[in-house]
Backbone as numpy.savetxt, mean C-alpha at the origin, in Angstrom:
# Nx Ny Nz CAx CAy CAz Cx Cy Cz
-9.96 -14.64 -15.53 -10.53 -13.82 -16.59 -9.67 -12.58 -16.77
-9.14 -12.30 -17.95 -8.28 -11.15 -18.13 -9.07 -9.86 -18.09
-8.40 -8.79 -17.66 -9.05 -7.49 -17.65 -9.17 -6.98 -19.08
-10.24 -6.22 -19.33 -10.46 -5.67 -20.65 -10.36 -4.16 -20.59
-9.90 -3.57 -21.68 -9.72 -2.12 -21.76 -10.51 -1.60 -22.95
-11.27 -0.53 -22.71 -11.99 0.13 -23.79 -11.56 1.59 -23.81
-11.29 2.14 -24.98 -10.82 3.52 -25.10 -11.82 4.33 -25.90
-12.14 5.53 -25.37 -13.04 6.44 -26.07 -12.27 7.15 -27.16
-12.74 7.03 -28.38 -12.00 7.54 -29.52 -11.81 9.05 -29.42
-10.56 9.49 -29.57 -10.24 10.91 -29.62 -10.06 11.57 -28.28
-10.58 11.00 -27.20 -10.50 11.66 -25.89 -9.31 11.20 -25.07
-8.78 10.03 -25.35 -7.69 9.48 -24.56 -8.15 8.84 -23.28
-9.47 8.89 -23.01 -10.01 8.27 -21.80 -10.11 6.76 -22.00
-9.70 6.00 -20.97 -9.78 4.54 -21.02 -10.74 4.04 -19.95
-11.35 2.91 -20.23 -12.23 2.25 -19.26 -11.71 0.84 -19.03
-11.39 0.53 -17.78 -10.92 -0.80 -17.42 -12.03 -1.56 -16.73
-12.21 -2.81 -17.12 -13.17 -3.68 -16.46 -12.43 -4.55 -15.44
-12.84 -4.45 -14.19 -12.16 -5.16 -13.11 -12.44 -6.65 -13.20
-11.40 -7.47 -13.13 -11.57 -8.92 -13.21 -11.65 -9.53 -11.81
-11.85 -10.85 -11.76 -12.01 -11.54 -10.48 -10.76 -11.43 -9.62
-9.58 -11.46 -10.24 -8.34 -11.40 -9.48 -8.19 -10.08 -8.73
-8.76 -9.00 -9.28 -8.62 -7.68 -8.66 -9.79 -7.34 -7.75
-10.82 -8.19 -7.72 -11.97 -7.94 -6.86 -11.54 -7.93 -5.40
-11.99 -6.93 -4.66 -11.63 -6.79 -3.25 -10.42 -5.92 -3.01
-9.71 -5.53 -4.07 -8.51 -4.70 -3.91 -8.91 -3.24 -3.76
-8.14 -2.50 -2.97 -8.36 -1.06 -2.85 -8.11 -0.39 -4.20
-8.90 0.65 -4.48 -8.78 1.33 -5.76 -7.40 1.94 -5.96
-6.85 2.59 -4.92 -5.55 3.24 -5.10 -4.45 2.22 -5.41
-4.49 1.07 -4.75 -3.49 0.03 -5.04 -3.67 -0.53 -6.45
-4.90 -0.67 -6.87 -5.19 -1.14 -8.23 -4.64 -0.16 -9.26
-4.84 1.14 -9.02 -4.37 2.15 -9.96 -2.85 2.17 -10.04
-2.19 2.03 -8.89 -0.72 2.01 -8.89 -0.21 0.84 -9.72
-0.90 -0.29 -9.62 -0.48 -1.47 -10.39 -0.73 -1.29 -11.88
-1.89 -0.74 -12.23 -2.26 -0.60 -13.64 -1.55 0.56 -14.32
-1.25 1.61 -13.56 -0.65 2.82 -14.13 0.77 2.97 -13.59
1.59 2.00 -13.86 2.95 1.99 -13.33 3.70 3.26 -13.74
4.33 3.88 -12.76 5.11 5.08 -13.04 4.39 6.37 -12.74
3.05 6.34 -12.69 2.30 7.56 -12.35 2.40 7.78 -10.85
2.86 8.94 -10.40 3.02 9.17 -8.96 1.69 9.04 -8.22
1.75 8.54 -7.01 0.54 8.43 -6.20 -0.11 9.80 -5.99
0.71 10.83 -5.86 0.14 12.17 -5.67 -0.76 12.55 -6.84
-0.35 12.19 -8.06 -1.17 12.49 -9.25 -2.45 11.68 -9.23
-2.37 10.41 -8.81 -3.55 9.57 -8.76 -4.55 10.08 -7.73
-4.06 10.47 -6.56 -4.96 10.98 -5.53 -5.61 12.29 -5.97
-4.85 13.12 -6.68 -5.42 14.37 -7.18 -6.53 14.10 -8.19
-6.29 13.12 -9.08 -7.31 12.76 -10.08 -8.56 12.20 -9.41
-8.39 11.47 -8.32 -9.55 10.96 -7.59 -10.32 12.08 -6.92
-9.61 13.03 -6.30 -10.29 14.15 -5.63 -11.08 14.99 -6.62
-10.54 15.16 -7.83 -11.20 15.98 -8.84 -12.29 15.22 -9.59
-12.41 13.93 -9.35 -13.41 13.15 -10.05 -13.01 12.76 -11.46
-11.72 12.91 -11.79 -11.24 12.50 -13.11 -11.21 10.98 -13.24
-10.90 10.32 -12.14 -10.97 8.86 -12.09 -12.28 8.50 -11.41
-13.08 7.67 -12.08 -14.39 7.30 -11.54 -14.59 5.79 -11.65
-15.51 5.30 -10.85 -15.89 3.88 -10.92 -17.39 3.82 -11.15
-17.78 3.13 -12.22 -19.20 3.02 -12.59 -19.86 4.40 -12.68
-19.10 5.35 -13.26 -19.55 6.73 -13.53 -19.69 7.59 -12.28
-19.29 7.08 -11.13 -19.43 7.85 -9.90 -18.09 8.15 -9.24
-18.06 9.21 -8.43 -16.87 9.53 -7.65 -16.69 8.50 -6.53
-15.46 8.16 -6.26 -15.16 7.20 -5.20 -13.92 7.64 -4.45
-13.76 7.10 -3.25 -12.58 7.38 -2.44 -11.45 6.44 -2.81
-10.25 6.81 -2.39 -9.08 5.99 -2.70 -9.17 4.61 -2.07
-9.89 4.50 -0.93 -9.97 3.22 -0.24 -11.16 2.37 -0.68
-11.85 2.79 -1.74 -12.96 1.99 -2.27 -12.44 0.61 -2.68
-13.19 -0.43 -2.32 -12.78 -1.79 -2.67 -13.53 -2.24 -3.92
-12.76 -2.61 -4.92 -13.31 -2.95 -6.23 -14.09 -4.26 -6.20
-15.04 -4.35 -7.14 -15.85 -5.55 -7.32 -15.69 -5.99 -8.77
-15.61 -7.29 -8.99 -15.49 -7.79 -10.36 -16.61 -7.22 -11.22
-16.24 -6.70 -12.40 -17.21 -6.10 -13.30 -17.27 -4.59 -13.20
-16.66 -3.99 -12.16 -16.62 -2.53 -12.06 -15.95 -1.93 -13.29
-16.45 -0.76 -13.71 -15.86 -0.02 -14.82 -15.09 1.17 -14.25
-13.79 1.17 -14.46 -12.93 2.23 -13.92 -12.55 3.18 -15.05
-12.93 4.45 -14.89 -12.61 5.48 -15.90 -11.23 6.04 -15.62
-10.34 5.97 -16.60 -8.97 6.47 -16.47 -8.78 7.63 -17.44
-8.51 8.85 -16.95 -8.27 9.98 -17.86 -6.87 9.87 -18.46
-6.56 10.69 -19.46 -5.18 10.69 -19.99 -4.21 11.13 -18.89
-3.29 10.29 -18.53 -2.28 10.59 -17.52 -0.91 10.31 -18.10
-0.02 11.24 -17.93 1.33 11.06 -18.45 2.04 9.98 -17.66
2.57 9.01 -18.36 3.31 7.92 -17.74 4.72 7.88 -18.31
5.73 7.74 -17.43 7.09 7.61 -17.94 7.25 6.32 -18.71
8.27 6.27 -19.53 8.52 5.07 -20.32 8.74 3.88 -19.40
8.12 2.72 -19.70 8.32 1.55 -18.86 9.76 1.04 -18.87
10.57 1.56 -19.80 11.97 1.14 -19.85 12.84 1.96 -18.89
12.20 2.88 -18.15 12.95 3.73 -17.23 12.44 3.55 -15.80
12.68 2.39 -15.19 12.26 2.17 -13.81 13.10 3.03 -12.87
12.60 3.31 -11.66 13.39 4.10 -10.73 14.70 3.40 -10.40
15.75 4.20 -10.28 17.06 3.64 -9.95 17.14 3.37 -8.45
17.38 2.13 -8.11 17.49 1.73 -6.70 18.96 1.55 -6.35
19.48 2.31 -5.39 20.88 2.15 -5.01 21.20 0.71 -4.59
22.39 0.26 -4.94 22.81 -1.11 -4.61 22.75 -1.35 -3.11
23.01 -0.30 -2.34 23.00 -0.44 -0.87 21.70 -1.06 -0.38
20.56 -0.54 -0.88 19.27 -1.03 -0.41 19.01 -2.45 -0.89
19.40 -2.76 -2.12 19.21 -4.12 -2.62 19.97 -5.13 -1.77
21.22 -4.78 -1.42 22.03 -5.68 -0.59 21.44 -5.82 0.81
20.95 -4.70 1.35 20.32 -4.73 2.67 19.10 -5.65 2.68
18.25 -5.51 1.67 17.00 -6.27 1.65 17.22 -7.75 1.41
18.24 -8.10 0.62 18.51 -9.52 0.40 18.85 -10.23 1.71
19.43 -9.50 2.64 19.78 -10.07 3.93 18.61 -10.04 4.92
17.51 -9.41 4.50 16.38 -9.23 5.41 15.13 -9.99 4.96
15.31 -10.96 4.08 14.19 -11.81 3.67 13.96 -12.84 4.77
12.85 -12.72 5.47 12.54 -13.62 6.60 11.85 -14.88 6.12
11.00 -14.75 5.11 10.27 -15.90 4.57 9.97 -15.64 3.10
10.02 -16.70 2.30 9.72 -16.57 0.87 9.12 -17.88 0.36
7.97 -17.78 -0.30 7.40 -18.92 -1.02 6.64 -18.38 -2.23
5.88 -19.22 -2.89 5.20 -18.80 -4.10 4.06 -17.83 -3.87
3.61 -17.71 -2.62 2.48 -16.84 -2.29 2.88 -15.55 -1.59
4.00 -15.59 -0.88 4.28 -14.52 0.06 5.76 -14.26 0.23
6.09 -12.97 0.41 7.41 -12.54 0.85 7.24 -11.85 2.19
8.12 -12.14 3.13 8.13 -11.43 4.41 9.50 -10.77 4.54
9.50 -9.45 4.62 10.73 -8.66 4.65 10.84 -7.91 5.97
12.01 -7.93 6.58 12.28 -7.12 7.76 12.72 -5.74 7.27
11.75 -4.83 7.13 12.04 -3.50 6.57 12.92 -2.70 7.53
14.02 -2.14 7.02 14.87 -1.31 7.88 14.29 0.09 8.04
14.67 0.75 9.10 14.29 2.14 9.31 14.94 3.01 8.23
14.23 4.04 7.80 14.77 4.96 6.80 14.32 4.67 5.38
13.65 3.54 5.17 13.17 3.17 3.83 11.65 3.23 3.82
11.09 4.07 2.95 9.63 4.14 2.80 9.13 2.86 2.15
7.85 2.55 2.32 7.33 1.32 1.72 7.12 1.48 0.22
6.91 2.73 -0.25 6.78 2.95 -1.69 7.22 4.38 -2.02
7.52 4.61 -3.29 7.90 5.94 -3.73 6.72 6.90 -3.72
7.01 8.17 -3.93 5.98 9.21 -3.89 6.36 10.26 -2.87
5.64 11.39 -2.88 5.91 12.49 -1.96 7.39 12.89 -2.00
7.95 12.97 -3.21 9.34 13.38 -3.39 10.32 12.23 -3.34
9.86 11.01 -3.13 10.74 9.84 -3.09 10.65 9.09 -4.41
11.79 8.80 -5.01 11.79 8.12 -6.31 11.57 6.62 -6.17
11.81 6.07 -4.98 11.63 4.63 -4.79 11.36 4.34 -3.33
10.86 3.14 -3.10 10.63 2.65 -1.75 10.83 1.15 -1.73
10.36 0.50 -0.69 10.54 -0.94 -0.54 9.98 -1.72 -1.73
8.76 -1.41 -2.15 8.13 -2.20 -3.20 8.87 -2.04 -4.52
9.38 -0.84 -4.81 10.16 -0.64 -6.04 11.47 -1.42 -5.98
12.08 -1.46 -4.79 13.31 -2.25 -4.63 13.05 -3.73 -4.91
11.96 -4.24 -4.36 11.65 -5.66 -4.51 11.31 -6.01 -5.95
10.61 -5.12 -6.63 10.27 -5.40 -8.03 11.53 -5.43 -8.90
12.54 -4.66 -8.51 13.81 -4.71 -9.24 14.59 -5.96 -8.86
14.48 -6.40 -7.61 15.19 -7.59 -7.15 14.56 -8.88 -7.69
13.24 -8.84 -7.95 12.51 -10.02 -8.43 11.84 -9.71 -9.76
12.62 -9.49 -10.81 12.03 -9.12 -12.11 11.16 -10.21 -12.71
11.36 -11.46 -12.27 10.56 -12.56 -12.81 9.17 -12.63 -12.18
8.95 -11.92 -11.07 7.65 -11.93 -10.40 6.72 -10.92 -11.06
5.63 -11.41 -11.62 4.68 -10.54 -12.31 3.82 -9.75 -11.33
3.72 -10.24 -10.11 2.82 -9.61 -9.13 3.50 -9.53 -7.78
3.71 -8.31 -7.31 4.24 -8.05 -5.97 3.49 -6.84 -5.41
2.72 -7.03 -4.34 1.93 -5.94 -3.79 2.05 -5.92 -2.27
2.11 -4.71 -1.72 2.15 -4.53 -0.28 0.84 -4.97 0.35
0.93 -5.77 1.40 -0.27 -6.16 2.14 -0.64 -5.09 3.16
0.35 -4.43 3.73 0.13 -3.38 4.72 1.32 -2.43 4.66
1.38 -1.47 5.55 2.44 -0.46 5.50 3.05 -0.24 6.88
4.25 0.31 6.85 4.91 0.82 8.05 5.46 2.19 7.72
5.51 3.06 8.71 6.09 4.38 8.49 7.55 4.26 8.05
8.02 5.29 7.38 9.39 5.28 6.85 10.42 5.04 7.94
10.24 5.65 9.10 11.24 5.54 10.17 11.03 4.33 11.06
10.01 3.52 10.78 9.72 2.34 11.59 10.29 1.09 10.91
11.01 0.30 11.67 11.50 -0.98 11.15 10.54 -2.08 11.57
10.54 -3.18 10.82 9.66 -4.29 11.18 9.26 -5.12 9.99
8.47 -6.16 10.25 8.08 -7.10 9.21 7.00 -6.52 8.30
7.20 -6.70 7.00 6.24 -6.29 5.97 5.88 -7.53 5.15
4.58 -7.71 4.91 4.11 -8.82 4.08 3.90 -8.33 2.64
4.41 -9.11 1.69 4.28 -8.80 0.26 3.56 -9.97 -0.41
2.39 -9.72 -0.99 1.64 -10.78 -1.66 2.18 -11.01 -3.06
2.24 -12.27 -3.46 2.73 -12.62 -4.80 1.59 -13.08 -5.71
0.38 -13.11 -5.18 -0.80 -13.44 -5.99 -1.97 -12.60 -5.51
-2.86 -12.15 -6.41 -4.01 -11.34 -6.00 -4.88 -12.03 -4.96
-5.08 -13.35 -5.10 -5.92 -14.07 -4.14 -5.33 -14.02 -2.74
-4.00 -14.07 -2.65 -3.33 -13.99 -1.35 -3.52 -12.61 -0.74
-3.41 -11.57 -1.58 -3.61 -10.20 -1.10 -5.01 -10.02 -0.54
-6.02 -10.52 -1.26 -7.40 -10.39 -0.80 -7.62 -11.12 0.53
-7.06 -12.32 0.65 -7.25 -13.09 1.87 -6.59 -12.41 3.07
-5.38 -11.90 2.88 -4.69 -11.23 3.98 -5.38 -9.92 4.34
-5.90 -9.20 3.35 -6.67 -7.98 3.64 -7.93 -8.33 4.45
-8.57 -9.44 4.11 -9.75 -9.87 4.86 -9.39 -10.13 6.32
-8.27 -10.81 6.53 -7.85 -11.10 7.90 -7.53 -9.82 8.67
-6.93 -8.85 7.98 -6.63 -7.57 8.63 -7.92 -6.84 8.99
-8.90 -6.82 8.07 -10.16 -6.13 8.33 -10.91 -6.77 9.50
-10.80 -8.09 9.63 -11.52 -8.81 10.69 -10.70 -8.94 11.97
-9.62 -8.18 12.05 -8.77 -8.16 13.26 -8.25 -9.54 13.64
-7.91 -10.34 12.65 -7.35 -11.66 12.90 -5.82 -11.65 12.89
-5.26 -10.47 12.68 -3.80 -10.32 12.66 -3.39 -9.52 13.89
-2.44 -10.02 14.63 -1.96 -9.37 15.84 -0.66 -8.64 15.52
-0.65 -7.33 15.71 0.56 -6.53 15.45 1.21 -6.15 16.77
2.51 -6.35 16.85 3.24 -6.00 18.06 4.46 -5.16 17.69
4.70 -4.11 18.47 5.82 -3.20 18.21 6.69 -3.10 19.46
7.99 -2.99 19.25 8.92 -2.70 20.34 9.35 -1.25 20.22
9.35 -0.52 21.33 9.69 0.90 21.29 10.59 1.25 22.47
11.53 2.15 22.23 12.36 2.69 23.29 11.68 3.94 23.83
11.54 4.03 25.15 10.83 5.14 25.77 11.78 5.85 26.74
11.86 7.17 26.62 12.70 7.95 27.53 11.95 8.17 28.85
12.68 8.17 29.94 12.06 8.41 31.24 11.60 7.12 31.89
10.75 7.26 32.89 10.28 6.11 33.66 8.82 5.81 33.32
8.55 4.61 32.84 7.18 4.20 32.52 6.43 3.93 33.83
5.26 4.54 34.03 4.61 4.47 35.35 4.16 3.08 35.78
3.67 2.28 34.83 3.19 0.94 35.18 3.76 -0.07 34.20
3.77 -1.34 34.61 4.28 -2.38 33.73 3.36 -2.64 32.55
2.07 -2.37 32.71 1.11 -2.59 31.63 0.09 -1.44 31.61
-0.22 -1.00 30.40 -1.19 0.09 30.25 -2.01 -0.16 28.99
-3.31 0.11 29.06 -4.21 -0.06 27.92 -4.73 1.31 27.50
-4.59 1.63 26.21 -5.10 2.89 25.66 -6.24 2.56 24.71
-7.42 3.10 25.01 -8.61 2.89 24.18 -8.93 4.23 23.53
-8.50 4.41 22.28 -8.68 5.69 21.58 -9.02 5.43 20.12
-10.04 6.11 19.57 -10.41 5.90 18.16 -9.37 6.50 17.22
-9.00 5.74 16.20 -7.99 6.17 15.23 -8.63 6.33 13.86
-8.24 7.38 13.16 -8.76 7.66 11.82 -7.61 7.76 10.83
-7.76 7.08 9.68 -6.76 7.15 8.63 -7.05 8.36 7.75
-6.00 9.07 7.38 -6.13 10.24 6.51 -5.06 10.19 5.43
-5.40 10.75 4.28 -4.45 10.86 3.18 -4.22 12.34 2.91
-2.98 12.81 3.07 -2.65 14.20 2.81 -2.65 14.48 1.32
-2.65 15.76 0.95 -2.62 16.13 -0.47 -1.38 15.59 -1.16
-0.32 15.39 -0.40 0.92 14.85 -0.97 0.80 13.36 -1.26
-0.28 12.73 -0.77 -0.43 11.29 -0.94 0.04 10.50 0.28
0.70 11.20 1.22 1.19 10.53 2.43 0.01 10.14 3.32
0.09 8.95 3.90 -0.96 8.46 4.79 -0.56 8.72 6.24
-1.51 9.20 7.02 -1.26 9.39 8.44 -2.44 8.82 9.23
-2.19 8.47 10.47 -3.24 8.00 11.37 -3.23 8.90 12.59
-4.41 9.36 13.00 -4.48 10.25 14.15 -5.70 9.90 15.01
-5.66 10.31 16.28 -6.79 10.10 17.17 -7.92 11.05 16.77
-9.11 10.50 16.59 -10.26 11.30 16.15 -11.55 10.65 16.63
-12.52 11.47 17.02 -13.82 10.94 17.46 -14.52 10.20 16.33
-14.22 10.57 15.09 -14.84 9.92 13.93 -14.10 8.65 13.52
-13.03 8.33 14.21 -12.21 7.18 13.83 -12.78 5.86 14.30
-12.07 4.80 13.95 -12.45 3.44 14.34 -11.84 3.11 15.70
-12.61 2.45 16.54 -12.11 2.12 17.87 -10.84 1.28 17.76
-9.84 1.64 18.54 -8.57 0.92 18.55 -8.10 0.76 19.99
-7.77 -0.45 20.35 -7.26 -0.72 21.70 -5.80 -1.13 21.59
-4.94 -0.37 22.26 -3.50 -0.63 22.22 -3.02 -0.97 23.63
-2.34 -2.08 23.75 -1.79 -2.50 25.04 -0.29 -2.24 25.06
0.16 -1.55 26.10 1.59 -1.30 26.29 2.07 -2.15 27.47
3.17 -2.86 27.26 3.75 -3.67 28.34 5.25 -3.44 28.38
5.78 -3.24 29.57 7.22 -3.04 29.73 7.92 -4.39 29.56
8.84 -4.44 28.61 9.61 -5.67 28.36 10.90 -5.67 29.16
11.53 -4.50 29.24 12.80 -4.40 29.95 12.98 -2.97 30.43
13.54 -2.81 31.61 13.82 -1.47 32.15 15.32 -1.24 32.19
């Protein structure tokens, strides 16, 4: 079912009706897709001020949409769609060599350190902008999860909304196992250590996402194991 748009005459305000394909998607990711070119910082500011609403109410950026939701979009300046961010050839060449898996549903990329997953916060481009330039024939490319700019590792890119929803479900239900390799200075006291600390996700005013230990956070258990000394 295609999404429908209704515009209030004279005000510039638009109302988008969420379709089945977008049901279950986070609001901020939906807005980035629908309002291409609008910086995330501007979108987060509009959400904080209540300029962007769902079903006439204020919502958080992590609100998950439901088919039939009415999303209020205020007038937001958008750059011309003919002016995509310029991606240096260096990154395009790097990423072409880092495609680990590719099919009609999914891209798996070994993201290098130093590349953000998306533009914003003073960055004109990131991984997703690079991929959209590399795959102009793909109508849908969305990040399934994120890694910090300085962290290298595998990133999943969904090529269909249904795939994005299913992978998000698996992430929410802790059916995905994430493992990281890290270099540690000094002597690690034990070969294995378990840290049980609640983690809370936060979005800064710049739009940058951070995770920190907080009593109000979600329980997180992290196991550390020495691989090599």
